[in-house]
């Protein structure tokens, strides 16, 4: 059995917080007409790239022995589905009921039954307004797709899957350099989306640390951190590339190198982290899915209270950073509470054993 890697828990926590801070820029600007965080964390969307690489690493690292072992297919699919869907469905139901009962803002206008089914099943789609749903769920569609690909690798023999797998990866690379003739096909764009390459990077990282040992392991970490700093510096406000470079390259590759270096180091030494850091990594899924809902709600409540009792606070350049920090902190804390009170008990019931987040 693979040992738990504390460095990965650290990175899962960091990735979730980065996404929270990125969305804080957007949500607070929309609801309160001020950012409050001075757009410092506009690059926080790179947490999604980090998550994808981490996911590829974790799945391959844990399940590489299951490849071509068809007897493990059912177990893998069941475990992955239980990990993603039930908790997501609960939050989705809460979000939809909240939108219908409280906001009544016409958010569901134009959303038909088939689009709703696609949202529930995390099927890729185009043109659906995600406002009444969970906005970050678009990333889960890629997770589910990656799990489906990996499950096929478990079910089939190498002589069956190696060629299609190679064609798929080559197709993604060709799409990355804008030479794949996809046209306007939503399905092809999803299948060969460059984000899928980050899962491949994660699998490659897991293969490297499982089969090779390198000297100067910490140099991998220093190199990755230097590359990430360079990418952050060159990421413009509200831009989703890095000086014209795809985030898959600018962030995906450094994150891959960082994971390889960190795991190589941790395989040789015991990495002791505070229990709070490990906990934050375990709670990352709950934080990731709930922070938008909590942040929107808290910001709206603050806006109504301030407008009624202290309207001057809404224009204060001194108060707003404090308010923004408090809203972010409360959103993260509430996400942790949901992890303890909903996600963990749910996993325990579904698996009929103590819940573990992987």
Short mmCIF file of C-alpha atoms in Angstrom, two decimals:
data_model
loop_
_atom_site.label_atom_id
_atom_site.label_comp_id
_atom_site.label_asym_id
_atom_site.label_seq_id
_atom_site.Cartn_x
_atom_site.Cartn_y
_atom_site.Cartn_z
CA UNK A 1 0.00 0.00 0.00
CA UNK A 2 1.32 3.43 -0.94
CA UNK A 3 2.11 5.71 1.98
CA UNK A 4 0.33 9.01 2.30
CA UNK A 5 2.43 11.81 0.84
CA UNK A 6 2.11 14.89 2.99
CA UNK A 7 3.54 17.11 0.28
CA UNK A 8 0.56 16.29 -1.93
CA UNK A 9 -1.83 17.23 0.87
CA UNK A 10 0.00 20.54 1.16
CA UNK A 11 -0.33 21.16 -2.56
CA UNK A 12 -4.01 20.20 -2.64
CA UNK A 13 -4.66 22.76 0.07
CA UNK A 14 -2.64 25.42 -1.75
CA UNK A 15 -4.42 24.73 -5.04
CA UNK A 16 -7.86 25.11 -3.44
CA UNK A 17 -6.89 28.36 -1.69
CA UNK A 18 -5.52 29.79 -4.93
CA UNK A 19 -8.84 29.16 -6.66
CA UNK A 20 -10.71 30.72 -3.72
CA UNK A 21 -8.54 33.85 -3.90
CA UNK A 22 -8.98 34.09 -7.67
CA UNK A 23 -12.74 33.93 -7.36
CA UNK A 24 -12.64 36.43 -4.49
CA UNK A 25 -11.28 38.96 -6.99
CA UNK A 26 -14.24 38.34 -9.30
CA UNK A 27 -17.05 37.92 -6.76
CA UNK A 28 -16.16 40.88 -4.54
CA UNK A 29 -15.71 43.11 -7.55
CA UNK A 30 -19.17 42.08 -8.80
CA UNK A 31 -21.06 42.18 -5.51
CA UNK A 32 -19.30 45.00 -3.64
CA UNK A 33 -17.92 46.96 -6.61
CA UNK A 34 -14.46 46.67 -5.05
CA UNK A 35 -11.90 43.91 -5.16
CA UNK A 36 -10.53 44.46 -1.68
CA UNK A 37 -7.59 42.15 -2.43
CA UNK A 38 -6.12 44.61 -4.97
CA UNK A 39 -6.13 41.92 -7.68
CA UNK A 40 -3.02 40.43 -6.10
CA UNK A 41 -4.29 36.90 -6.65
CA UNK A 42 -5.54 37.28 -10.21
CA UNK A 43 -3.30 34.31 -11.15
CA UNK A 44 -5.14 32.04 -8.72
CA UNK A 45 -6.85 30.18 -11.55
CA UNK A 46 -3.60 28.27 -11.90
CA UNK A 47 -4.85 26.25 -8.93
CA UNK A 48 -7.03 24.37 -11.44
CA UNK A 49 -3.95 23.42 -13.48
CA UNK A 50 -2.29 22.30 -10.26
CA UNK A 51 -5.35 20.21 -9.34
CA UNK A 52 -5.34 18.44 -12.71
CA UNK A 53 -1.66 17.51 -12.45
CA UNK A 54 -2.14 16.39 -8.85
CA UNK A 55 -5.14 14.27 -9.84
CA UNK A 56 -3.21 12.54 -12.62
CA UNK A 57 -0.34 11.86 -10.24
CA UNK A 58 -2.50 10.51 -7.41
CA UNK A 59 -4.57 8.20 -9.62
CA UNK A 60 -1.53 6.72 -11.40
CA UNK A 61 0.55 6.53 -8.20
CA UNK A 62 -2.17 4.59 -6.37
CA UNK A 63 -3.58 2.51 -9.22
CA UNK A 64 -0.66 1.84 -11.55
CA UNK A 65 -0.62 -1.80 -10.44
CA UNK A 66 -4.26 -2.07 -11.58
CA UNK A 67 -3.49 -1.28 -15.22
CA UNK A 68 -4.72 -4.11 -17.47
CA UNK A 69 -6.21 -5.84 -14.43
CA UNK A 70 -9.83 -6.08 -15.51
CA UNK A 71 -10.82 -7.47 -12.13
CA UNK A 72 -10.11 -4.01 -10.66
CA UNK A 73 -12.33 -2.16 -13.14
CA UNK A 74 -15.55 -2.25 -11.12
CA UNK A 75 -13.82 -1.27 -7.90
CA UNK A 76 -12.03 1.68 -9.52
CA UNK A 77 -15.17 3.04 -11.22
CA UNK A 78 -17.24 2.66 -8.07
CA UNK A 79 -14.67 4.39 -5.91
CA UNK A 80 -14.20 7.30 -8.31
CA UNK A 81 -17.93 7.83 -8.82
CA UNK A 82 -18.64 7.76 -5.10
CA UNK A 83 -15.83 10.23 -4.52
CA UNK A 84 -17.17 12.80 -6.98
CA UNK A 85 -20.90 12.49 -7.60
CA UNK A 86 -22.89 12.13 -4.32
CA UNK A 87 -21.32 15.14 -2.58
CA UNK A 88 -21.54 17.16 -5.79
CA UNK A 89 -25.23 16.26 -6.17
CA UNK A 90 -26.00 17.41 -2.63
CA UNK A 91 -24.36 20.78 -3.21
CA UNK A 92 -25.97 21.09 -6.63
CA UNK A 93 -29.42 20.49 -5.12
CA UNK A 94 -28.78 23.10 -2.43
CA UNK A 95 -27.58 25.61 -5.02
CA UNK A 96 -30.57 25.05 -7.33
CA UNK A 97 -33.11 25.22 -4.49
CA UNK A 98 -31.43 28.35 -3.18
CA UNK A 99 -31.57 30.00 -6.59
CA UNK A 100 -35.24 29.11 -7.02
CA UNK A 101 -36.39 30.02 -3.53
CA UNK A 102 -34.26 33.05 -2.73
CA UNK A 103 -32.87 34.76 -5.81
CA UNK A 104 -35.71 34.23 -8.31
CA UNK A 105 -33.57 36.12 -10.83
CA UNK A 106 -34.39 34.14 -13.92
CA UNK A 107 -31.07 32.30 -13.80
CA UNK A 108 -32.67 29.18 -15.25
CA UNK A 109 -34.05 30.93 -18.30
CA UNK A 110 -32.86 29.09 -21.40
CA UNK A 111 -31.74 25.98 -19.49
CA UNK A 112 -33.57 22.95 -20.86
CA UNK A 113 -33.96 19.46 -19.40
CA UNK A 114 -31.12 17.95 -21.43
CA UNK A 115 -28.72 20.67 -20.30
CA UNK A 116 -29.79 20.05 -16.71
CA UNK A 117 -29.10 16.32 -17.11
CA UNK A 118 -25.68 17.13 -18.52
CA UNK A 119 -24.92 19.29 -15.48
CA UNK A 120 -26.03 16.51 -13.13
CA UNK A 121 -23.95 13.86 -14.89
CA UNK A 122 -20.99 16.22 -15.51
CA UNK A 123 -21.21 15.77 -19.26
CA UNK A 124 -19.32 18.40 -21.31
CA UNK A 125 -21.50 20.95 -23.03
CA UNK A 126 -21.42 24.38 -24.60
CA UNK A 127 -23.54 27.44 -24.10
CA UNK A 128 -25.15 26.51 -20.77
CA UNK A 129 -25.44 29.29 -18.21
CA UNK A 130 -23.73 27.88 -15.12
CA UNK A 131 -24.85 30.72 -12.83
CA UNK A 132 -27.65 28.72 -11.15
CA UNK A 133 -25.38 25.71 -10.88
CA UNK A 134 -21.90 25.22 -9.43
CA UNK A 135 -19.58 27.23 -11.66
CA UNK A 136 -16.40 25.27 -10.90
CA UNK A 137 -18.12 22.01 -11.88
CA UNK A 138 -16.77 22.42 -15.42
CA UNK A 139 -13.46 21.13 -14.05
CA UNK A 140 -15.17 18.00 -12.74
CA UNK A 141 -16.18 17.11 -16.29
CA UNK A 142 -12.48 16.75 -17.09
CA UNK A 143 -11.92 14.73 -13.93
CA UNK A 144 -14.69 12.33 -14.89
CA UNK A 145 -13.32 12.05 -18.42
CA UNK A 146 -9.85 11.27 -17.08
CA UNK A 147 -11.29 8.63 -14.77
CA UNK A 148 -13.10 7.11 -17.74
CA UNK A 149 -9.87 6.96 -19.75
CA UNK A 150 -7.98 5.42 -16.84
CA UNK A 151 -10.73 2.89 -16.21
CA UNK A 152 -10.38 1.72 -19.82
CA UNK A 153 -6.65 1.27 -19.24
CA UNK A 154 -7.55 -0.96 -16.31
CA UNK A 155 -10.09 -2.91 -18.33
CA UNK A 156 -8.05 -3.45 -21.51
CA UNK A 157 -4.69 -4.96 -22.37
CA UNK A 158 -1.80 -2.73 -23.53
CA UNK A 159 -1.98 -4.03 -27.10
CA UNK A 160 -5.52 -2.66 -27.28
CA UNK A 161 -5.12 0.73 -25.61
CA UNK A 162 -1.57 1.86 -26.44
CA UNK A 163 -2.28 3.06 -29.98
CA UNK A 164 -5.56 4.92 -29.17
CA UNK A 165 -3.89 6.42 -26.11
CA UNK A 166 -0.94 7.66 -28.19
CA UNK A 167 -3.30 9.11 -30.82
CA UNK A 168 -5.25 10.92 -28.08
CA UNK A 169 -2.12 12.44 -26.55
CA UNK A 170 -0.76 13.46 -29.94
CA UNK A 171 -4.13 15.02 -30.74
CA UNK A 172 -3.99 17.09 -27.54
CA UNK A 173 -0.48 18.29 -28.40
CA UNK A 174 -1.60 19.23 -31.92
CA UNK A 175 -4.51 21.14 -30.42
CA UNK A 176 -2.09 22.88 -28.08
CA UNK A 177 -0.18 24.25 -31.07
CA UNK A 178 -3.43 25.04 -32.91
CA UNK A 179 -3.00 22.64 -35.83
CA UNK A 180 -5.72 20.09 -35.00
CA UNK A 181 -8.75 20.60 -37.31
CA UNK A 182 -11.45 20.48 -34.65
CA UNK A 183 -13.74 23.11 -36.15
CA UNK A 184 -16.69 23.95 -33.95
CA UNK A 185 -17.15 20.48 -32.47
CA UNK A 186 -17.83 20.68 -28.72
CA UNK A 187 -17.07 16.99 -28.27
CA UNK A 188 -13.74 17.06 -30.11
CA UNK A 189 -12.72 20.24 -28.33
CA UNK A 190 -13.40 18.52 -25.01
CA UNK A 191 -11.67 15.25 -25.88
CA UNK A 192 -8.55 17.00 -27.15
CA UNK A 193 -8.67 19.94 -24.75
CA UNK A 194 -5.22 20.91 -23.56
CA UNK A 195 -6.27 20.57 -19.90
CA UNK A 196 -6.28 16.81 -20.48
CA UNK A 197 -2.53 16.99 -21.03
CA UNK A 198 -2.11 18.02 -17.39
CA UNK A 199 -3.54 14.69 -16.25
CA UNK A 200 -1.00 13.03 -18.53
CA UNK A 201 1.75 15.14 -16.93
CA UNK A 202 0.60 13.93 -13.52
CA UNK A 203 0.68 10.30 -14.62
CA UNK A 204 4.15 10.82 -16.07
CA UNK A 205 5.31 12.33 -12.78
CA UNK A 206 3.98 9.31 -10.87
CA UNK A 207 5.73 6.95 -13.27
CA UNK A 208 9.01 8.84 -12.84
CA UNK A 209 8.98 8.77 -9.02
CA UNK A 210 7.93 5.11 -9.03
CA UNK A 211 10.69 3.91 -11.34
CA UNK A 212 13.59 6.36 -10.99
CA UNK A 213 15.68 7.93 -8.28
CA UNK A 214 17.56 11.16 -8.87
CA UNK A 215 20.28 13.12 -7.15
CA UNK A 216 19.81 16.78 -6.33
CA UNK A 217 16.12 16.23 -5.63
CA UNK A 218 15.67 19.64 -4.03
CA UNK A 219 16.94 21.27 -7.22
CA UNK A 220 13.76 20.03 -8.94
CA UNK A 221 11.75 21.95 -6.35
CA UNK A 222 13.83 25.12 -6.69
CA UNK A 223 13.58 24.96 -10.49
CA UNK A 224 9.81 24.49 -10.36
CA UNK A 225 9.33 27.35 -7.92
CA UNK A 226 11.45 29.65 -10.08
CA UNK A 227 9.38 28.72 -13.14
CA UNK A 228 6.14 29.33 -11.25
CA UNK A 229 7.29 32.74 -10.05
CA UNK A 230 8.21 33.63 -13.62
CA UNK A 231 4.78 32.49 -14.84
CA UNK A 232 2.99 34.49 -12.13
CA UNK A 233 4.92 37.64 -12.98
CA UNK A 234 3.97 37.28 -16.64
CA UNK A 235 0.28 36.53 -16.01
CA UNK A 236 -1.79 39.60 -16.80
CA UNK A 237 -4.93 40.63 -14.94
CA UNK A 238 -7.94 38.61 -16.15
CA UNK A 239 -5.80 36.79 -18.69
CA UNK A 240 -5.83 33.02 -18.85
CA UNK A 241 -2.51 32.58 -20.54
CA UNK A 242 1.02 33.62 -19.67
CA UNK A 243 2.34 36.22 -22.08
CA UNK A 244 0.66 34.27 -24.88
CA UNK A 245 1.87 30.90 -23.57
CA UNK A 246 -0.69 28.21 -22.72
CA UNK A 247 -1.15 27.66 -18.96
CA UNK A 248 -0.65 23.95 -19.63
CA UNK A 249 2.96 24.81 -20.40
CA UNK A 250 3.47 27.82 -18.13
CA UNK A 251 1.91 26.23 -15.05
CA UNK A 252 1.35 22.56 -15.86
CA UNK A 253 5.02 21.75 -16.46
CA UNK A 254 6.37 23.55 -13.33
CA UNK A 255 3.69 21.88 -11.20
CA UNK A 256 4.74 18.51 -12.61
CA UNK A 257 8.40 19.18 -11.80
CA UNK A 258 7.44 20.40 -8.32
CA UNK A 259 5.53 17.21 -7.57
CA UNK A 260 8.37 14.99 -8.83
CA UNK A 261 10.94 16.82 -6.71
CA UNK A 262 8.75 16.92 -3.61
CA UNK A 263 7.80 13.24 -3.73
CA UNK A 264 11.41 12.24 -4.43
CA UNK A 265 12.45 14.14 -1.31
CA UNK A 266 9.61 12.74 0.77
CA UNK A 267 10.41 9.18 -0.28
CA UNK A 268 13.81 9.61 1.35
CA UNK A 269 12.83 11.63 4.40
CA UNK A 270 9.80 12.07 6.63
CA UNK A 271 8.02 15.31 5.84
CA UNK A 272 6.34 16.53 9.00
CA UNK A 273 3.61 19.08 8.46
CA UNK A 274 1.16 20.60 10.94
CA UNK A 275 -2.07 18.64 11.20
CA UNK A 276 -3.90 21.76 10.02
CA UNK A 277 -2.09 21.57 6.67
CA UNK A 278 -2.99 17.91 6.22
CA UNK A 279 -6.56 18.71 7.17
CA UNK A 280 -6.75 21.54 4.62
CA UNK A 281 -5.65 19.11 1.91
CA UNK A 282 -8.33 16.63 2.96
CA UNK A 283 -10.96 19.38 2.93
CA UNK A 284 -9.86 20.78 -0.44
CA UNK A 285 -12.77 19.22 -2.40
CA UNK A 286 -15.36 20.73 -0.07
CA UNK A 287 -13.63 24.10 -0.09
CA UNK A 288 -13.34 24.03 -3.85
CA UNK A 289 -17.01 23.25 -4.50
CA UNK A 290 -18.57 25.45 -1.81
CA UNK A 291 -16.48 28.62 -1.69
CA UNK A 292 -18.34 30.39 -4.50
CA UNK A 293 -21.72 29.81 -2.86
CA UNK A 294 -20.51 30.99 0.53
CA UNK A 295 -18.60 33.97 -0.83
CA UNK A 296 -21.56 35.19 -2.87
CA UNK A 297 -23.94 34.82 0.07
CA UNK A 298 -21.68 36.50 2.63
CA UNK A 299 -20.92 39.38 0.26
CA UNK A 300 -24.64 39.95 -0.41
CA UNK A 301 -25.42 39.92 3.32
CA UNK A 302 -22.60 42.36 4.04
CA UNK A 303 -23.80 44.62 1.23
CA UNK A 304 -27.36 44.76 2.57
CA UNK A 305 -26.25 45.40 6.14
CA UNK A 306 -23.79 48.10 5.11
CA UNK A 307 -26.29 49.84 2.85
CA UNK A 308 -28.74 50.03 5.72
CA UNK A 309 -26.49 50.87 8.66
CA UNK A 310 -23.12 52.10 7.40
CA UNK A 311 -23.05 52.92 3.65
CA UNK A 312 -19.74 54.77 4.02
CA UNK A 313 -18.02 51.44 4.66
CA UNK A 314 -18.68 50.35 1.07
CA UNK A 315 -16.35 53.06 -0.24
CA UNK A 316 -13.67 52.75 2.42
CA UNK A 317 -10.26 51.84 1.03
CA UNK A 318 -9.18 50.84 4.52
CA UNK A 319 -12.15 48.69 5.51
CA UNK A 320 -12.57 46.79 2.24
CA UNK A 321 -9.31 44.77 2.44
CA UNK A 322 -10.34 43.68 5.95
CA UNK A 323 -13.81 42.79 4.74
CA UNK A 324 -12.42 40.87 1.76
CA UNK A 325 -10.02 38.93 3.98
CA UNK A 326 -12.84 38.11 6.40
CA UNK A 327 -15.13 36.91 3.59
CA UNK A 328 -12.37 34.68 2.17
CA UNK A 329 -11.58 33.31 5.62
CA UNK A 330 -15.22 32.62 6.42
CA UNK A 331 -15.74 30.89 3.07
CA UNK A 332 -12.78 28.59 3.68
CA UNK A 333 -13.89 27.90 7.27
CA UNK A 334 -17.42 27.07 6.15
CA UNK A 335 -16.00 24.77 3.47
CA UNK A 336 -14.10 22.95 6.21
CA UNK A 337 -17.29 22.62 8.26
CA UNK A 338 -19.08 21.13 5.24
CA UNK A 339 -16.17 18.71 4.87
CA UNK A 340 -16.56 17.58 8.50
CA UNK A 341 -20.35 17.55 8.66
CA UNK A 342 -21.32 16.43 5.18
CA UNK A 343 -18.51 15.11 2.98
CA UNK A 344 -16.76 12.84 5.49
CA UNK A 345 -19.94 11.29 6.94
CA UNK A 346 -21.28 10.81 3.42
CA UNK A 347 -18.14 8.98 2.32
CA UNK A 348 -18.24 6.86 5.45
CA UNK A 349 -21.82 5.81 4.75
CA UNK A 350 -21.20 5.12 1.07
CA UNK A 351 -18.05 3.11 1.68
CA UNK A 352 -19.26 1.58 4.97
CA UNK A 353 -15.90 2.41 6.53
CA UNK A 354 -13.93 5.41 7.82
CA UNK A 355 -13.66 8.02 5.06
CA UNK A 356 -10.34 8.81 3.50
CA UNK A 357 -9.89 11.54 0.88
CA UNK A 358 -7.79 10.54 -2.11
#
